[in-house]
mmCIF file of C-alpha atoms in Angstrom:
data_model
loop_
_atom_site.group_PDB
_atom_site.id
_atom_site.type_symbol
_atom_site.label_atom_id
_atom_site.label_comp_id
_atom_site.label_asym_id
_atom_site.label_seq_id
_atom_site.Cartn_x
_atom_site.Cartn_y
_atom_site.Cartn_z
ATOM 1 C CA UNK A 5 -80.847 -34.422 -98.873
ATOM 2 C CA UNK A 6 -81.710 -35.220 -102.501
ATOM 3 C CA UNK A 7 -82.606 -38.794 -101.555
ATOM 4 C CA UNK A 8 -84.864 -37.551 -98.768
ATOM 5 C CA UNK A 9 -86.722 -35.263 -101.187
ATOM 6 C CA UNK A 10 -87.193 -38.170 -103.601
ATOM 7 C CA UNK A 11 -88.430 -40.359 -100.766
ATOM 8 C CA UNK A 12 -90.955 -37.703 -99.633
ATOM 9 C CA UNK A 13 -92.149 -37.179 -103.215
ATOM 10 C CA UNK A 14 -92.518 -40.944 -103.732
ATOM 11 C CA UNK A 15 -94.559 -41.341 -100.530
ATOM 12 C CA UNK A 16 -96.721 -38.296 -101.381
ATOM 13 C CA UNK A 17 -97.405 -39.618 -104.903
ATOM 14 C CA UNK A 18 -98.259 -43.077 -103.545
ATOM 15 C CA UNK A 19 -100.702 -41.565 -101.034
ATOM 16 C CA UNK A 20 -102.304 -39.507 -103.802
ATOM 17 C CA UNK A 21 -102.543 -42.646 -105.934
ATOM 18 C CA UNK A 22 -104.293 -44.534 -103.111
ATOM 19 C CA UNK A 23 -106.719 -41.608 -102.681
ATOM 20 C CA UNK A 24 -107.327 -41.590 -106.458
ATOM 21 C CA UNK A 25 -108.004 -45.337 -106.488
ATOM 22 C CA UNK A 26 -110.635 -44.810 -103.789
ATOM 23 C CA UNK A 27 -112.280 -42.100 -105.910
ATOM 24 C CA UNK A 28 -112.053 -44.189 -109.115
ATOM 25 C CA UNK A 29 -113.545 -47.353 -107.599
ATOM 26 C CA UNK A 30 -115.915 -46.014 -104.940
ATOM 27 C CA UNK A 31 -116.904 -42.377 -105.478
ATOM 28 C CA UNK A 32 -117.247 -42.013 -109.241
ATOM 29 C CA UNK A 33 -120.525 -43.048 -110.864
ATOM 30 C CA UNK A 34 -120.747 -45.901 -113.370
ATOM 31 C CA UNK A 35 -120.570 -45.295 -117.093
ATOM 32 C CA UNK A 36 -123.838 -46.142 -118.797
ATOM 33 C CA UNK A 37 -122.626 -48.375 -121.666
ATOM 34 C CA UNK A 38 -119.203 -49.752 -120.765
ATOM 35 C CA UNK A 39 -119.657 -51.214 -117.287
ATOM 36 C CA UNK A 40 -116.637 -51.416 -114.970
ATOM 37 C CA UNK A 41 -114.109 -51.466 -117.830
ATOM 38 C CA UNK A 42 -114.341 -47.690 -118.377
ATOM 39 C CA UNK A 43 -112.361 -47.220 -115.147
ATOM 40 C CA UNK A 44 -109.253 -48.388 -117.038
ATOM 41 C CA UNK A 45 -109.138 -44.970 -118.719
ATOM 42 C CA UNK A 46 -108.088 -43.379 -115.409
ATOM 43 C CA UNK A 47 -104.768 -45.197 -115.851
ATOM 44 C CA UNK A 48 -104.685 -45.490 -119.647
ATOM 45 C CA UNK A 49 -104.928 -41.766 -120.474
ATOM 46 C CA UNK A 50 -102.620 -40.504 -117.665
ATOM 47 C CA UNK A 51 -100.040 -43.178 -118.587
ATOM 48 C CA UNK A 52 -99.968 -41.844 -122.158
ATOM 49 C CA UNK A 53 -99.745 -38.246 -120.972
ATOM 50 C CA UNK A 54 -96.881 -39.168 -118.632
ATOM 51 C CA UNK A 55 -94.941 -40.841 -121.447
ATOM 52 C CA UNK A 56 -95.655 -37.950 -123.833
ATOM 53 C CA UNK A 57 -94.325 -35.530 -121.190
ATOM 54 C CA UNK A 58 -91.231 -37.699 -120.605
ATOM 55 C CA UNK A 59 -90.524 -37.939 -124.359
ATOM 56 C CA UNK A 60 -91.027 -34.185 -124.741
ATOM 57 C CA UNK A 61 -88.543 -33.448 -121.945
ATOM 58 C CA UNK A 62 -86.128 -36.009 -123.419
ATOM 59 C CA UNK A 63 -86.412 -34.240 -126.789
ATOM 60 C CA UNK A 64 -85.722 -30.844 -125.211
ATOM 61 C CA UNK A 65 -82.682 -32.116 -123.295
ATOM 62 C CA UNK A 66 -81.406 -33.885 -126.435
ATOM 63 C CA UNK A 67 -81.440 -30.572 -128.299
ATOM 64 C CA UNK A 68 -79.713 -28.968 -125.300
ATOM 65 C CA UNK A 69 -77.045 -31.694 -125.419
ATOM 66 C CA UNK A 70 -76.423 -31.062 -129.123
ATOM 67 C CA UNK A 71 -76.063 -27.327 -128.433
ATOM 68 C CA UNK A 72 -74.128 -27.350 -125.138
ATOM 69 C CA UNK A 73 -72.407 -30.792 -125.223
ATOM 70 C CA UNK A 74 -72.940 -31.324 -121.499
ATOM 71 C CA UNK A 75 -73.454 -34.933 -120.393
ATOM 72 C CA UNK A 76 -76.063 -34.020 -117.789
ATOM 73 C CA UNK A 77 -78.552 -33.479 -120.632
ATOM 74 C CA UNK A 78 -77.788 -36.900 -122.104
ATOM 75 C CA UNK A 79 -78.215 -38.461 -118.653
ATOM 76 C CA UNK A 80 -81.659 -36.888 -118.328
ATOM 77 C CA UNK A 81 -82.676 -37.893 -121.883
ATOM 78 C CA UNK A 82 -81.922 -41.587 -121.489
ATOM 79 C CA UNK A 83 -83.573 -41.677 -118.048
ATOM 80 C CA UNK A 84 -86.732 -39.940 -119.277
ATOM 81 C CA UNK A 85 -86.976 -42.200 -122.345
ATOM 82 C CA UNK A 86 -86.599 -45.379 -120.305
ATOM 83 C CA UNK A 87 -89.269 -44.363 -117.776
ATOM 84 C CA UNK A 88 -91.447 -43.048 -120.625
ATOM 85 C CA UNK A 89 -91.198 -46.414 -122.361
ATOM 86 C CA UNK A 90 -92.474 -48.193 -119.232
ATOM 87 C CA UNK A 91 -95.517 -45.891 -119.245
ATOM 88 C CA UNK A 92 -95.951 -46.436 -123.012
ATOM 89 C CA UNK A 93 -96.206 -50.172 -122.343
ATOM 90 C CA UNK A 94 -98.800 -49.484 -119.629
ATOM 91 C CA UNK A 95 -100.769 -47.352 -122.123
ATOM 92 C CA UNK A 96 -100.619 -50.029 -124.823
ATOM 93 C CA UNK A 97 -101.547 -52.886 -122.470
ATOM 94 C CA UNK A 98 -104.454 -51.110 -120.763
ATOM 95 C CA UNK A 99 -105.763 -49.818 -124.109
ATOM 96 C CA UNK A 100 -105.616 -53.271 -125.635
ATOM 97 C CA UNK A 101 -107.555 -54.817 -122.726
ATOM 98 C CA UNK A 102 -110.185 -52.059 -122.954
ATOM 99 C CA UNK A 103 -110.454 -52.627 -126.735
ATOM 100 C CA UNK A 104 -111.031 -56.369 -126.261
ATOM 101 C CA UNK A 105 -114.310 -55.605 -124.490
ATOM 102 C CA UNK A 106 -115.482 -52.447 -126.273
ATOM 103 C CA UNK A 107 -114.396 -53.266 -129.865
ATOM 104 C CA UNK A 108 -114.279 -57.065 -129.549
ATOM 105 C CA UNK A 109 -110.622 -57.117 -130.690
ATOM 106 C CA UNK A 110 -107.285 -56.701 -128.921
ATOM 107 C CA UNK A 111 -105.751 -54.509 -131.604
ATOM 108 C CA UNK A 112 -106.488 -52.736 -134.865
ATOM 109 C CA UNK A 113 -104.142 -50.907 -137.227
ATOM 110 C CA UNK A 114 -105.887 -47.530 -137.163
ATOM 111 C CA UNK A 115 -103.831 -44.325 -137.293
ATOM 112 C CA UNK A 116 -103.678 -43.721 -133.527
ATOM 113 C CA UNK A 117 -102.744 -47.241 -132.528
ATOM 114 C CA UNK A 118 -100.263 -47.671 -135.369
ATOM 115 C CA UNK A 119 -98.438 -44.429 -134.505
ATOM 116 C CA UNK A 120 -98.474 -45.352 -130.814
ATOM 117 C CA UNK A 121 -96.819 -48.659 -131.732
ATOM 118 C CA UNK A 122 -94.268 -46.878 -133.961
ATOM 119 C CA UNK A 123 -93.468 -44.494 -131.082
ATOM 120 C CA UNK A 124 -92.934 -47.465 -128.763
ATOM 121 C CA UNK A 125 -90.598 -49.145 -131.289
ATOM 122 C CA UNK A 126 -88.654 -45.923 -131.928
ATOM 123 C CA UNK A 127 -87.851 -45.334 -128.275
ATOM 124 C CA UNK A 128 -87.063 -49.019 -127.702
ATOM 125 C CA UNK A 129 -84.657 -48.745 -130.667
ATOM 126 C CA UNK A 130 -83.149 -45.606 -129.091
ATOM 127 C CA UNK A 131 -82.324 -47.555 -125.918
ATOM 128 C CA UNK A 132 -80.971 -50.542 -127.867
ATOM 129 C CA UNK A 133 -78.840 -48.264 -130.058
ATOM 130 C CA UNK A 134 -77.233 -46.727 -126.970
ATOM 131 C CA UNK A 135 -76.149 -50.159 -125.766
ATOM 132 C CA UNK A 136 -74.363 -50.808 -129.056
ATOM 133 C CA UNK A 137 -72.005 -47.811 -128.724
ATOM 134 C CA UNK A 138 -68.991 -47.866 -126.410
ATOM 135 C CA UNK A 139 -67.712 -44.335 -126.822
ATOM 136 C CA UNK A 140 -69.695 -42.052 -124.478
ATOM 137 C CA UNK A 141 -69.606 -38.872 -126.577
ATOM 138 C CA UNK A 142 -70.474 -40.661 -129.857
ATOM 139 C CA UNK A 143 -73.294 -42.477 -128.082
ATOM 140 C CA UNK A 144 -74.643 -39.258 -126.595
ATOM 141 C CA UNK A 145 -74.467 -37.400 -129.941
ATOM 142 C CA UNK A 146 -76.209 -40.121 -131.982
ATOM 143 C CA UNK A 147 -78.777 -40.704 -129.230
ATOM 144 C CA UNK A 148 -79.580 -36.983 -129.047
ATOM 145 C CA UNK A 149 -80.226 -36.840 -132.818
ATOM 146 C CA UNK A 150 -82.457 -39.947 -132.734
ATOM 147 C CA UNK A 151 -84.342 -38.706 -129.662
ATOM 148 C CA UNK A 152 -84.970 -35.298 -131.251
ATOM 149 C CA UNK A 153 -86.417 -36.814 -134.438
ATOM 150 C CA UNK A 154 -88.334 -39.521 -132.544
ATOM 151 C CA UNK A 155 -90.423 -36.815 -130.931
ATOM 152 C CA UNK A 156 -92.142 -36.162 -134.285
ATOM 153 C CA UNK A 157 -93.722 -39.618 -133.833
ATOM 154 C CA UNK A 158 -95.026 -38.558 -130.404
ATOM 155 C CA UNK A 159 -96.583 -35.422 -131.875
ATOM 156 C CA UNK A 160 -98.243 -37.440 -134.668
ATOM 157 C CA UNK A 161 -99.515 -40.020 -132.143
ATOM 158 C CA UNK A 162 -101.009 -37.221 -130.026
ATOM 159 C CA UNK A 163 -102.691 -35.456 -132.971
ATOM 160 C CA UNK A 164 -103.752 -38.640 -134.841
ATOM 161 C CA UNK A 165 -107.265 -38.628 -133.349
ATOM 162 C CA UNK A 166 -107.769 -35.059 -134.608
ATOM 163 C CA UNK A 167 -106.154 -35.483 -138.038
ATOM 164 C CA UNK A 168 -107.702 -38.801 -139.077
ATOM 165 C CA UNK A 169 -110.946 -40.649 -138.480
ATOM 166 C CA UNK A 170 -109.875 -43.466 -136.175
ATOM 167 C CA UNK A 171 -111.482 -46.378 -134.393
ATOM 168 C CA UNK A 172 -109.802 -45.024 -131.263
ATOM 169 C CA UNK A 173 -112.173 -42.594 -129.465
ATOM 170 C CA UNK A 174 -111.747 -38.910 -130.340
ATOM 171 C CA UNK A 175 -110.549 -36.209 -127.934
ATOM 172 C CA UNK A 176 -112.526 -36.035 -124.682
ATOM 173 C CA UNK A 177 -110.310 -33.858 -122.467
ATOM 174 C CA UNK A 178 -110.532 -30.080 -122.489
ATOM 175 C CA UNK A 179 -106.952 -29.115 -123.315
ATOM 176 C CA UNK A 180 -105.734 -25.606 -124.171
ATOM 177 C CA UNK A 181 -105.338 -25.126 -127.920
ATOM 178 C CA UNK A 182 -107.532 -28.084 -128.775
ATOM 179 C CA UNK A 183 -110.728 -27.324 -130.698
ATOM 180 C CA UNK A 184 -112.308 -30.734 -130.025
ATOM 181 C CA UNK A 185 -112.771 -32.400 -126.643
ATOM 182 C CA UNK A 186 -114.246 -31.152 -123.396
ATOM 183 C CA UNK A 187 -116.980 -33.799 -123.506
ATOM 184 C CA UNK A 188 -115.973 -35.643 -120.357
ATOM 185 C CA UNK A 189 -117.894 -35.292 -117.101
ATOM 186 C CA UNK A 190 -116.042 -32.647 -114.988
ATOM 187 C CA UNK A 191 -115.903 -34.953 -111.951
ATOM 188 C CA UNK A 192 -114.318 -37.741 -114.030
ATOM 189 C CA UNK A 193 -111.925 -35.320 -115.721
ATOM 190 C CA UNK A 194 -110.803 -34.003 -112.319
ATOM 191 C CA UNK A 195 -110.083 -37.583 -111.156
ATOM 192 C CA UNK A 196 -108.167 -38.234 -114.359
ATOM 193 C CA UNK A 197 -106.048 -35.096 -113.965
ATOM 194 C CA UNK A 198 -105.233 -35.962 -110.341
ATOM 195 C CA UNK A 199 -104.176 -39.445 -111.402
ATOM 196 C CA UNK A 200 -101.968 -37.869 -114.061
ATOM 197 C CA UNK A 201 -100.371 -35.785 -111.295
ATOM 198 C CA UNK A 202 -99.742 -38.879 -109.139
ATOM 199 C CA UNK A 203 -98.249 -40.885 -112.036
ATOM 200 C CA UNK A 204 -96.231 -37.854 -113.178
ATOM 201 C CA UNK A 205 -94.601 -37.488 -109.741
ATOM 202 C CA UNK A 206 -93.908 -41.245 -109.617
ATOM 203 C CA UNK A 207 -92.323 -40.998 -113.080
ATOM 204 C CA UNK A 208 -90.256 -38.012 -111.868
ATOM 205 C CA UNK A 209 -88.933 -40.026 -108.920
ATOM 206 C CA UNK A 210 -88.116 -42.973 -111.214
ATOM 207 C CA UNK A 211 -86.303 -40.640 -113.645
ATOM 208 C CA UNK A 212 -84.233 -39.225 -110.751
ATOM 209 C CA UNK A 213 -83.320 -42.748 -109.591
ATOM 210 C CA UNK A 214 -82.426 -43.735 -113.162
ATOM 211 C CA UNK A 215 -80.272 -40.584 -113.530
ATOM 212 C CA UNK A 216 -78.261 -41.629 -110.475
ATOM 213 C CA UNK A 217 -77.708 -45.020 -112.083
ATOM 214 C CA UNK A 218 -76.594 -43.455 -115.358
ATOM 215 C CA UNK A 219 -74.051 -41.354 -113.448
ATOM 216 C CA UNK A 220 -72.841 -44.463 -111.667
ATOM 217 C CA UNK A 221 -72.586 -46.251 -115.034
ATOM 218 C CA UNK A 222 -70.237 -43.489 -116.187
ATOM 219 C CA UNK A 223 -68.237 -43.968 -113.004
ATOM 220 C CA UNK A 224 -67.937 -47.691 -113.839
ATOM 221 C CA UNK A 225 -66.785 -46.864 -117.391
ATOM 222 C CA UNK A 226 -64.195 -44.410 -116.062
ATOM 223 C CA UNK A 227 -62.908 -46.921 -113.470
ATOM 224 C CA UNK A 228 -62.645 -49.585 -116.178
ATOM 225 C CA UNK A 229 -60.513 -47.270 -118.300
ATOM 226 C CA UNK A 230 -58.244 -46.604 -115.321
ATOM 227 C CA UNK A 231 -57.885 -50.318 -114.596
ATOM 228 C CA UNK A 232 -57.027 -51.079 -118.239
ATOM 229 C CA UNK A 233 -54.545 -48.181 -118.356
ATOM 230 C CA UNK A 234 -52.564 -49.521 -115.381
ATOM 231 C CA UNK B 29 -120.143 -50.470 -108.796
ATOM 232 C CA UNK B 30 -121.402 -51.849 -112.103
ATOM 233 C CA UNK B 31 -120.125 -55.443 -112.301
ATOM 234 C CA UNK B 32 -120.184 -55.757 -116.119
ATOM 235 C CA UNK B 33 -116.693 -56.402 -117.558
ATOM 236 C CA UNK B 34 -115.241 -56.382 -114.056
ATOM 237 C CA UNK B 35 -112.787 -59.198 -114.881
ATOM 238 C CA UNK B 36 -111.228 -57.296 -117.768
ATOM 239 C CA UNK B 37 -111.036 -54.130 -115.666
ATOM 240 C CA UNK B 38 -109.082 -56.187 -113.138
ATOM 241 C CA UNK B 39 -106.784 -57.428 -115.943
ATOM 242 C CA UNK B 40 -106.196 -53.822 -117.043
ATOM 243 C CA UNK B 41 -105.221 -52.579 -113.594
ATOM 244 C CA UNK B 42 -103.162 -55.717 -112.958
ATOM 245 C CA UNK B 43 -101.269 -55.195 -116.235
ATOM 246 C CA UNK B 44 -100.466 -51.590 -115.278
ATOM 247 C CA UNK B 45 -99.167 -52.574 -111.840
ATOM 248 C CA UNK B 46 -97.197 -55.563 -113.144
ATOM 249 C CA UNK B 47 -95.409 -53.422 -115.765
ATOM 250 C CA UNK B 48 -94.627 -50.705 -113.197
ATOM 251 C CA UNK B 49 -93.440 -53.269 -110.629
ATOM 252 C CA UNK B 50 -91.303 -55.060 -113.244
ATOM 253 C CA UNK B 51 -89.625 -51.782 -114.185
ATOM 254 C CA UNK B 52 -88.946 -50.895 -110.529
ATOM 255 C CA UNK B 53 -87.441 -54.377 -110.028
ATOM 256 C CA UNK B 54 -85.120 -53.883 -113.024
ATOM 257 C CA UNK B 55 -84.022 -50.567 -111.484
ATOM 258 C CA UNK B 56 -83.298 -52.293 -108.157
ATOM 259 C CA UNK B 57 -81.372 -55.096 -109.898
ATOM 260 C CA UNK B 58 -79.334 -52.588 -111.929
ATOM 261 C CA UNK B 59 -78.581 -50.573 -108.775
ATOM 262 C CA UNK B 60 -77.174 -53.690 -107.070
ATOM 263 C CA UNK B 61 -75.171 -54.692 -110.154
ATOM 264 C CA UNK B 62 -73.644 -51.213 -110.516
ATOM 265 C CA UNK B 63 -72.794 -51.005 -106.808
ATOM 266 C CA UNK B 64 -71.041 -54.381 -107.072
ATOM 267 C CA UNK B 65 -69.125 -53.312 -110.188
ATOM 268 C CA UNK B 66 -67.957 -50.021 -108.619
ATOM 269 C CA UNK B 67 -66.855 -51.891 -105.521
ATOM 270 C CA UNK B 68 -64.873 -54.550 -107.385
ATOM 271 C CA UNK B 69 -63.266 -52.044 -109.794
ATOM 272 C CA UNK B 70 -62.151 -49.838 -106.894
ATOM 273 C CA UNK B 71 -60.666 -52.893 -105.194
ATOM 274 C CA UNK B 72 -58.838 -53.846 -108.401
ATOM 275 C CA UNK B 73 -57.430 -50.321 -108.691
ATOM 276 C CA UNK B 74 -56.226 -50.373 -105.078
ATOM 277 C CA UNK B 75 -54.587 -53.783 -105.589
ATOM 278 C CA UNK B 76 -52.788 -52.617 -108.723
ATOM 279 C CA UNK B 77 -51.623 -49.404 -107.038
ATOM 280 C CA UNK B 78 -50.127 -51.464 -104.178
ATOM 281 C CA UNK B 79 -48.219 -53.594 -106.676
#
């Protein structure tokens, strides 16, 4: 039943993505200064929002693990971080390609980009650290602490364009609680939000698949212990 | 559609899809590896129980 739901969600998200691609490439008007390259933002911004959401949920479940000591929270945390990291890489790659045309450089060490890079390294380190620990409860405890503190980097990355003057463009989306922003064309913003929805559902399906694998990994560890004990 | 910078737009979308596809492939590979490990460990346990 659970697999069927995941399958339906995956198909629905893919169909929405195809519909969004049609809107992005065919329906939406051109941007005056940037040419075709501006269309990258319909993947760049949603990819970052998806990874921010995944890291936020991973942070929440890490705190829940530290409080309740239930492995299901650790399973969700590692799955969300891994999928979030894939979307972080998409955000970095698409942003860098956009920058090559608009700024004339692939990368610059301004506050937003630097914190985004630090966030990427922190969560990559989180995944590497987990692989170095054999004991499941020690691994889960240390990982939960790292994941909780790593979220501060996500918050700084998100707010960097408001706190500092950066080469990265300032806020354009109209988000609740944000004083700046709201400068994007409503039609473009609607397309961007729908693409966020499609990528978010795809990320959700990937997290669910990854959670199954993490459970199976624990099964392997338990079977190994039984084999060695015999 | 405005054709300026079209090539780099293509690179951007291609990069996004390649990263997503690569991650899905690693998930598929891990799924196969784990299934194989569970299978062989269960077989080992059964063999040892018989002995």
